[in-house]
Coordinates of C-alpha atoms and ligand atoms in Angstrom, one line a residue:
M1 CA 2.2 13.6 33.3
A2 CA 2.4 12.9 29.5
A3 CA 3.7 9.4 30.3
R4 CA 0.7 8.6 32.4
V5 CA -1.8 9.7 29.8
D6 CA 0.1 7.6 27.2
Q7 CA 0.1 4.5 29.4
A8 CA -3.7 4.8 30.0
T9 CA -4.2 5.1 26.2
D10 CA -2.0 2.1 25.5
A11 CA -3.9 -0.1 28.0
Q12 CA -7.2 1.0 26.6
L13 CA -6.1 0.2 23.0
L14 CA -4.9 -3.2 24.1
R15 CA -8.2 -3.9 25.9
Q16 CA -10.1 -2.8 22.7
L17 CA -8.0 -5.1 20.6
I18 CA -8.6 -8.1 22.9
D19 CA -12.3 -7.3 23.1
G20 CA -12.6 -7.2 19.3
Q21 CA -13.4 -3.5 19.1
L22 CA -10.4 -2.9 16.8
P23 CA -10.1 -2.3 14.0
D24 CA -12.7 0.5 14.3
G25 CA -15.3 1.3 11.7
R26 CA -12.7 3.0 9.5
G27 CA -10.4 -0.1 9.7
R28 CA -8.0 1.6 12.1
Y29 CA -5.8 0.1 14.8
G30 CA -5.3 3.2 16.8
P31 CA -3.4 5.5 14.3
F32 CA -2.6 2.6 11.9
G33 CA -4.4 0.7 9.2
G34 CA -7.3 2.3 7.3
C35 CA -8.2 1.9 3.7
Y36 CA -6.2 3.8 1.1
A37 CA -7.5 2.4 -2.2
P38 CA -8.8 3.7 -5.5
E39 CA -12.4 5.0 -5.4
T40 CA -13.4 2.2 -7.9
L41 CA -12.4 -0.4 -5.3
M42 CA -14.2 1.1 -2.3
P43 CA -17.5 -0.6 -2.8
A44 CA -15.8 -4.0 -3.2
L45 CA -13.7 -3.4 0.0
R46 CA -16.8 -2.4 1.9
R47 CA -18.6 -5.5 0.7
L48 CA -15.6 -7.6 1.8
A49 CA -15.5 -5.8 5.2
S50 CA -19.1 -6.8 6.0
A51 CA -18.5 -10.3 4.6
S52 CA -15.4 -10.6 6.9
S53 CA -17.7 -10.3 9.9
D54 CA -21.1 -11.5 8.7
I55 CA -20.2 -14.6 6.6
L56 CA -17.2 -15.6 8.7
D57 CA -19.5 -15.6 11.8
Q58 CA -22.2 -17.8 10.2
A59 CA -22.4 -21.2 11.8
S60 CA -22.7 -22.9 8.3
F61 CA -19.5 -21.1 7.1
Q62 CA -17.6 -22.0 10.2
A63 CA -18.7 -25.6 10.0
R64 CA -17.5 -25.9 6.4
L65 CA -14.2 -24.1 7.2
S66 CA -13.4 -26.3 10.2
T67 CA -14.3 -29.5 8.2
E68 CA -11.9 -28.5 5.4
L69 CA -9.2 -27.4 7.9
A70 CA -9.4 -30.9 9.5
D71 CA -9.9 -33.1 6.4
W72 CA -7.8 -31.2 3.9
V73 CA -5.3 -29.0 5.7
G74 CA -4.6 -31.5 8.4
R75 CA -5.5 -29.5 11.5
P76 CA -5.0 -29.3 14.3
T77 CA -1.2 -29.2 13.6
P78 CA 0.8 -30.8 16.4
L79 CA 2.6 -29.1 19.3
T80 CA 6.0 -30.7 19.5
P81 CA 8.2 -30.7 22.6
A82 CA 11.7 -29.7 21.4
R83 CA 13.8 -31.6 24.0
G84 CA 17.1 -31.2 22.1
L85 CA 16.8 -27.5 21.7
G86 CA 15.5 -27.2 25.3
A87 CA 18.6 -29.0 26.7
S88 CA 20.9 -26.9 24.6
W89 CA 19.2 -23.6 25.6
G90 CA 18.4 -24.5 29.2
A91 CA 14.7 -24.0 28.5
E92 CA 11.4 -25.8 28.0
V93 CA 10.7 -25.4 24.3
W94 CA 7.5 -26.1 22.3
L95 CA 7.0 -25.9 18.6
K96 CA 3.7 -25.1 16.9
R97 CA 4.0 -27.2 13.7
E98 CA 2.6 -25.2 10.8
D99 CA 5.2 -26.9 8.7
L100 CA 2.9 -29.9 8.9
A101 CA -0.1 -28.1 7.4
H102 CA -0.9 -28.9 3.8
T103 CA 1.5 -27.2 1.3
G104 CA 4.0 -26.9 4.1
A105 CA 3.2 -23.6 5.9
H106 CA 0.6 -21.5 7.7
K107 CA -0.3 -19.7 4.4
I108 CA -2.9 -22.4 3.6
N109 CA -5.1 -21.4 6.6
N110 CA -5.6 -18.0 5.0
A111 CA -5.8 -19.1 1.4
L112 CA -8.4 -21.7 2.1
G113 CA -10.5 -19.4 4.3
Q114 CA -10.5 -16.6 1.7
A115 CA -11.2 -19.1 -1.2
L116 CA -14.3 -20.3 0.6
L117 CA -15.3 -16.7 1.4
A118 CA -14.9 -15.8 -2.3
Q119 CA -17.2 -18.6 -3.3
E120 CA -19.7 -17.6 -0.6
M121 CA -19.7 -14.0 -1.9
G122 CA -20.4 -15.2 -5.4
A123 CA -17.1 -14.4 -7.1
R124 CA -16.4 -16.0 -10.5
R125 CA -12.7 -16.0 -10.1
V126 CA -9.8 -15.3 -7.7
V127 CA -6.7 -13.2 -8.4
A128 CA -3.6 -13.2 -6.2
E129 CA 0.0 -12.0 -6.3
T130 CA 3.0 -13.9 -5.2
G131 CA 6.7 -13.1 -4.6
A132 CA 8.6 -16.3 -3.7
G133 CA 5.6 -18.4 -4.9
Q134 CA 4.5 -19.8 -1.5
H135 CA 1.3 -17.8 -1.3
G136 CA 0.6 -18.5 -5.0
V137 CA 0.9 -22.3 -4.4
A138 CA -1.4 -22.1 -1.3
T139 CA -3.9 -20.1 -3.3
A140 CA -3.7 -22.4 -6.3
A141 CA -4.3 -25.4 -4.1
A142 CA -7.1 -23.8 -2.1
C143 CA -8.9 -22.6 -5.3
A144 CA -8.6 -26.1 -6.9
R145 CA -10.1 -27.7 -3.7
V146 CA -12.9 -25.1 -3.5
G147 CA -13.5 -25.2 -7.3
I148 CA -12.9 -21.6 -8.3
P149 CA -10.6 -20.5 -11.2
C150 CA -7.5 -18.5 -10.1
S151 CA -4.9 -16.2 -11.7
V152 CA -1.7 -15.5 -10.0
Y153 CA 0.5 -12.4 -10.8
M154 CA 4.2 -12.9 -10.4
G155 CA 7.1 -10.7 -11.4
E156 CA 9.3 -11.9 -14.3
I157 CA 12.4 -12.0 -12.1
D158 CA 10.6 -14.1 -9.4
I159 CA 9.3 -16.5 -12.1
E160 CA 12.8 -17.2 -13.1
R161 CA 14.1 -17.5 -9.5
Q162 CA 11.2 -19.7 -8.4
S163 CA 10.5 -21.9 -11.3
P164 CA 9.5 -25.1 -9.3
N165 CA 6.7 -23.0 -7.6
V166 CA 5.5 -21.7 -11.0
D167 CA 5.2 -25.3 -12.2
R168 CA 3.4 -26.3 -9.0
M169 CA 0.9 -23.5 -9.4
R170 CA 0.2 -24.5 -13.0
R171 CA -0.2 -28.1 -12.2
L172 CA -2.7 -27.1 -9.5
G173 CA -4.7 -25.4 -12.2
A174 CA -3.7 -21.7 -11.7
E175 CA -3.0 -19.3 -14.5
V176 CA 0.4 -17.7 -13.8
I177 CA 0.7 -14.2 -15.3
A178 CA 4.2 -12.8 -15.7
V179 CA 4.6 -9.1 -14.7
T180 CA 7.1 -7.5 -17.0
G181 CA 6.7 -3.9 -15.7
G182 CA 7.9 -2.0 -12.6
D183 CA 10.5 -3.8 -10.5
R184 CA 9.4 -7.2 -12.0
T185 CA 9.1 -8.6 -8.4
L186 CA 6.5 -8.7 -5.7
R187 CA 5.7 -5.0 -5.6
A188 CA 4.9 -4.9 -9.3
A189 CA 2.9 -8.1 -9.0
I190 CA 0.7 -6.5 -6.3
D191 CA 0.1 -3.4 -8.5
E192 CA -1.0 -5.7 -11.4
A193 CA -3.3 -7.8 -9.3
F194 CA -4.9 -4.7 -8.0
R195 CA -5.3 -3.4 -11.6
D196 CA -7.0 -6.7 -12.5
W197 CA -9.3 -6.4 -9.6
V198 CA -10.3 -2.8 -10.4
S199 CA -11.4 -3.9 -13.9
D200 CA -14.0 -6.3 -12.4
P201 CA -14.5 -5.7 -8.6
E202 CA -17.8 -7.6 -8.5
G203 CA -16.9 -10.9 -10.3
T204 CA -13.3 -11.1 -9.1
Y205 CA -12.1 -11.8 -5.6
Y206 CA -8.6 -10.5 -4.6
L207 CA -7.0 -13.0 -2.3
L208 CA -4.3 -11.2 -0.3
G209 CA -1.6 -13.3 1.3
S210 CA -0.5 -11.6 4.6
A211 CA -1.9 -9.4 7.3
V212 CA -1.3 -6.2 5.2
G213 CA -3.2 -4.1 2.7
P214 CA -6.3 -2.0 3.0
H215 CA -9.1 -2.8 5.5
P216 CA -10.5 -5.4 5.9
Y217 CA -7.5 -7.6 4.9
P218 CA -5.4 -7.3 8.0
F219 CA -8.5 -8.2 10.1
L220 CA -9.6 -11.0 7.8
V221 CA -6.2 -12.6 7.7
Q222 CA -5.8 -12.3 11.5
R223 CA -9.1 -14.0 11.9
L224 CA -8.2 -16.9 9.6
Q225 CA -4.7 -17.3 11.1
A226 CA -5.9 -17.1 14.7
V227 CA -6.5 -20.9 14.5
I228 CA -2.7 -21.2 15.1
G229 CA -2.8 -19.3 18.5
N230 CA -6.0 -20.8 19.6
E231 CA -4.8 -24.4 19.0
A232 CA -1.4 -23.7 20.5
R233 CA -2.7 -22.1 23.7
A234 CA -5.1 -25.1 24.3
Q235 CA -2.4 -27.7 23.4
L236 CA 0.2 -26.1 25.7
L237 CA -2.2 -25.9 28.6
H238 CA -3.1 -29.5 28.1
R239 CA 0.5 -30.8 27.6
S240 CA 2.4 -28.5 30.0
G241 CA -0.4 -27.4 32.4
A242 CA 0.7 -23.8 32.0
L243 CA 0.9 -20.9 29.5
A244 CA 4.2 -19.9 27.9
D245 CA 6.6 -17.4 29.4
A246 CA 7.6 -16.2 26.0
V247 CA 6.4 -16.8 22.5
F248 CA 8.4 -16.2 19.3
A249 CA 7.3 -15.8 15.6
C250 CA 8.9 -14.4 12.5
V251 CA 7.5 -11.3 11.0
G252 CA 7.3 -10.6 7.2
G253 CA 3.9 -9.0 6.5
G254 CA 3.0 -10.5 9.9
S255 CA 0.3 -13.1 9.2
N256 CA 1.8 -16.2 11.1
A257 CA 2.9 -13.9 14.0
I258 CA -0.5 -12.2 14.4
G259 CA -2.3 -15.6 14.1
L260 CA -0.2 -16.9 17.0
F261 CA -0.1 -13.7 19.1
H262 CA -3.7 -12.4 18.8
P263 CA -5.3 -15.1 20.9
L264 CA -2.5 -14.7 23.6
L265 CA -2.8 -10.9 23.9
G266 CA -4.7 -11.1 27.1
D267 CA -2.3 -13.5 28.8
E268 CA -0.5 -10.9 30.7
Q269 CA 2.3 -13.2 32.0
T270 CA 3.2 -14.2 28.4
L271 CA 5.9 -12.1 26.6
L272 CA 5.4 -11.9 22.9
F273 CA 8.3 -11.5 20.5
G274 CA 8.2 -10.8 16.7
I275 CA 11.5 -11.4 14.9
E276 CA 12.1 -9.4 11.7
A277 CA 14.8 -10.1 9.1
G278 CA 18.0 -8.2 10.1
G279 CA 19.6 -9.3 6.8
E280 CA 23.2 -8.3 6.4
G281 CA 23.1 -5.4 8.8
A282 CA 21.3 -2.2 9.8
G283 CA 22.3 -0.2 6.7
L284 CA 20.0 1.1 4.0
G285 CA 18.8 -1.8 1.8
Q286 CA 20.6 -4.4 3.9
H287 CA 17.6 -5.8 5.8
S288 CA 13.8 -6.0 5.9
A289 CA 13.3 -5.0 9.5
T290 CA 10.3 -2.6 9.1
L291 CA 9.4 -2.2 12.8
A292 CA 13.1 -1.8 13.9
H293 CA 14.1 0.7 11.2
G294 CA 10.9 2.0 9.5
K295 CA 8.8 5.1 9.8
P296 CA 5.0 5.5 9.4
G297 CA 3.7 5.7 5.8
V298 CA 1.2 4.4 3.4
L299 CA 2.0 1.2 1.3
H300 CA -0.5 -1.0 -0.5
G301 CA -3.6 0.6 1.0
S302 CA -2.6 0.8 4.6
Y303 CA -1.0 3.3 7.0
S304 CA 1.6 1.4 8.9
M305 CA 5.4 1.3 9.5
L306 CA 7.4 1.3 6.3
L307 CA 11.0 1.2 5.1
Q308 CA 11.4 4.5 3.3
D309 CA 14.1 7.0 2.6
V310 CA 14.0 10.7 3.6
N311 CA 11.8 11.5 0.5
G312 CA 9.3 8.8 1.4
Q313 CA 10.5 6.5 -1.4
V314 CA 10.2 2.8 -0.5
Q315 CA 13.6 1.3 0.3
E316 CA 15.2 -1.7 -1.2
T317 CA 15.1 -4.6 1.2
H318 CA 17.2 -7.7 1.7
S319 CA 16.8 -11.0 3.5
V320 CA 18.1 -14.5 2.9
S321 CA 14.5 -15.6 3.2
A322 CA 12.2 -14.5 0.4
G323 CA 9.1 -14.6 2.6
L324 CA 10.4 -11.9 4.9
D325 CA 11.7 -9.6 2.1
Y326 CA 8.9 -7.0 2.2
P327 CA 9.3 -3.3 3.1
G328 CA 6.0 -3.0 5.0
V329 CA 4.3 -4.8 7.9
G330 CA 0.7 -5.2 9.0
P331 CA -1.0 -2.4 10.9
E332 CA -1.9 -4.5 13.9
H333 CA 1.8 -5.1 14.5
A334 CA 2.5 -1.4 14.2
L335 CA 0.0 -0.8 17.0
L336 CA 1.3 -3.7 19.1
A337 CA 4.8 -2.3 18.8
S338 CA 3.8 1.2 19.7
I339 CA 1.8 0.1 22.8
G340 CA 4.6 -2.2 23.8
R341 CA 2.5 -5.4 24.0
V342 CA 4.7 -7.2 21.5
H343 CA 8.5 -6.7 21.4
Y344 CA 10.1 -6.7 18.0
D345 CA 13.6 -7.7 17.4
T346 CA 15.8 -8.8 14.5
A347 CA 17.9 -11.8 13.5
T348 CA 20.5 -11.5 10.8
D349 CA 20.9 -13.9 7.9
E350 CA 23.8 -15.6 9.7
E351 CA 21.9 -16.0 12.9
A352 CA 19.0 -17.5 11.1
L353 CA 21.2 -19.9 9.2
D354 CA 22.9 -21.0 12.5
A355 CA 19.5 -21.5 14.2
L356 CA 18.2 -23.5 11.2
A357 CA 21.3 -25.8 11.3
E358 CA 20.8 -26.3 15.1
C359 CA 17.1 -27.1 14.7
C360 CA 18.0 -29.7 11.9
L361 CA 20.6 -31.4 14.1
L362 CA 18.8 -31.3 17.5
E363 CA 15.2 -31.8 16.4
G364 CA 15.3 -33.5 13.0
I365 CA 13.2 -30.7 11.6
L366 CA 14.3 -28.5 8.6
P367 CA 12.4 -25.2 9.2
A368 CA 11.9 -22.6 6.5
L369 CA 14.5 -19.8 6.4
E370 CA 11.7 -17.4 7.5
T371 CA 10.9 -19.5 10.5
A372 CA 14.6 -19.8 11.4
H373 CA 14.5 -16.1 12.4
A374 CA 12.1 -17.0 15.2
F375 CA 14.4 -19.7 16.4
A376 CA 17.3 -17.3 16.4
G377 CA 15.4 -14.8 18.5
A378 CA 14.2 -17.4 20.9
R379 CA 17.7 -18.8 21.3
R380 CA 19.2 -15.4 22.1
W381 CA 16.4 -14.6 24.6
A382 CA 16.8 -18.0 26.3
A383 CA 20.5 -17.3 26.8
S384 CA 19.7 -14.5 29.2
N385 CA 16.5 -16.0 30.6
P386 CA 17.2 -19.5 31.8
G387 CA 14.6 -22.1 32.7
K388 CA 11.6 -20.5 30.9
R389 CA 8.8 -22.1 28.9
I390 CA 9.1 -21.0 25.3
L391 CA 6.7 -21.4 22.4
I392 CA 7.9 -21.0 18.9
G393 CA 5.7 -20.6 15.8
L394 CA 7.2 -23.0 13.3
S395 CA 5.6 -21.3 10.4
G396 CA 6.8 -23.6 7.6
R397 CA 9.1 -26.3 6.3
G398 CA 12.4 -25.6 4.7
D399 CA 12.4 -27.9 1.7
K400 CA 11.7 -25.0 -0.6
D401 CA 14.9 -23.3 0.7
M402 CA 17.3 -26.1 -0.3
P403 CA 18.6 -24.2 -3.4
T404 CA 19.4 -21.2 -1.2
L405 CA 20.9 -23.4 1.6
T406 CA 23.1 -25.2 -0.9
K407 CA 24.4 -21.9 -2.2
V408 CA 25.0 -20.1 1.1
R409 CA 26.0 -23.0 3.3
P410 CA 27.3 -25.7 0.9
G411 CA 27.6 -29.1 2.6
G412 CA 25.6 -27.9 5.6
Q413 CA 27.8 -26.5 8.3
H414 CA 27.2 -27.6 11.9
A415 CA 25.4 -25.3 14.3
T416 CA 27.8 -23.0 16.2
A417 CA 25.9 -23.7 19.5
Ligands
PLP501 C1 5.4 -16.4 3.8 C2 6.0 -16.9 5.0 C3 6.3 -16.2 6.1 C4 6.2 -14.7 6.2 O1 4.9 -14.2 6.1 P1 4.0 -13.7 7.3 O2 2.8 -13.1 6.7 O3 4.9 -12.7 8.0 O4 3.7 -14.8 8.2 C5 6.9 -16.8 7.3 N1 7.1 -18.1 7.3 C6 6.9 -18.9 6.2 C7 7.1 -20.4 6.3 C8 6.3 -18.3 5.0 O5 6.1 -19.1 4.0

């Protein structure tokens, strides 16, 4: 009896998501999401929520955004048949090439869209936070293009670890502000960027980098990243004459995955797989697999799944890829996991490194370490599901990961395929 009621509810929630009725008026995706922010920010978040639908829907805004996506970002990005991987896995494999977008990853789709929105809303400056620096670089580039000043908060430890990205941001005109308090990494940087925003919520626009945070950010980021799934769906139909049997994307905060998945939610025959960072194992602090090992809780303004200990303290995380190293995940993913529309799985550091090596050798493409997790998940699935059509979200290029690769796989081992 209970199972039947649950099933009906799940199907209804999925339908509402596909029909654009979620998030609801309170920013909720079923039980997840919402807006847990200081009272001082509520008016700014409400203004942003209406802008996220009103301004984004305006024909003039859409025209400017699509022109910039074509002229400056380089969209549409190609859909590449991966014949080498396909032969090796016994599958038909297609790659959606976000690594070929300007600045080398999908993050630019969101950064550009929000920078244009900030300008449209009359903001005088943009603030952002960055961990590994990829979102900071995309934001700095987008703000330079749009012509709006930008400050990027970055933990002191990350500044040291990611000095080339700090230099890139500064050359692109951004002010990089070192965060010396808290954990001196991404979490502290988010706190500081929020504090900055609270001091001037009217004149400052907070440009968030993934499908996380208080409403309306998860919705706004999904809308701006949906260009990935919309393009890929049309390209695959055109090239292959059919939809994918299975689609894979890596999940950190969840922006590239939701951008690819959201337009495919209604394709019932297509299985969707989000691959989280399994790190070095399932133990406390060894991974960043929020949906696999987390529990519901509030982090950075949103009720979603969260890696926490028994006292509700946020856990330490680990991943060989800095972009997946986050203890939370976007609320739409939490809902998609709970209703079973998307399957979430993990790939370990080693599996991701093997998959990266295989992609280099068989396709001549060096994917980001984040992206390599999606390849590892797809490779494992293909082994038990021969002859299927597989689409992989190639979220970014791996040039930025060379220092890590040189350290953990000196000389570049061959794939173990
Ligand atoms: C930042 C990043 C990710 C992880 O972020 P999501 O919001 O989960 O997409 C994945 N891939 C690449 C290449 C990235 O730079």
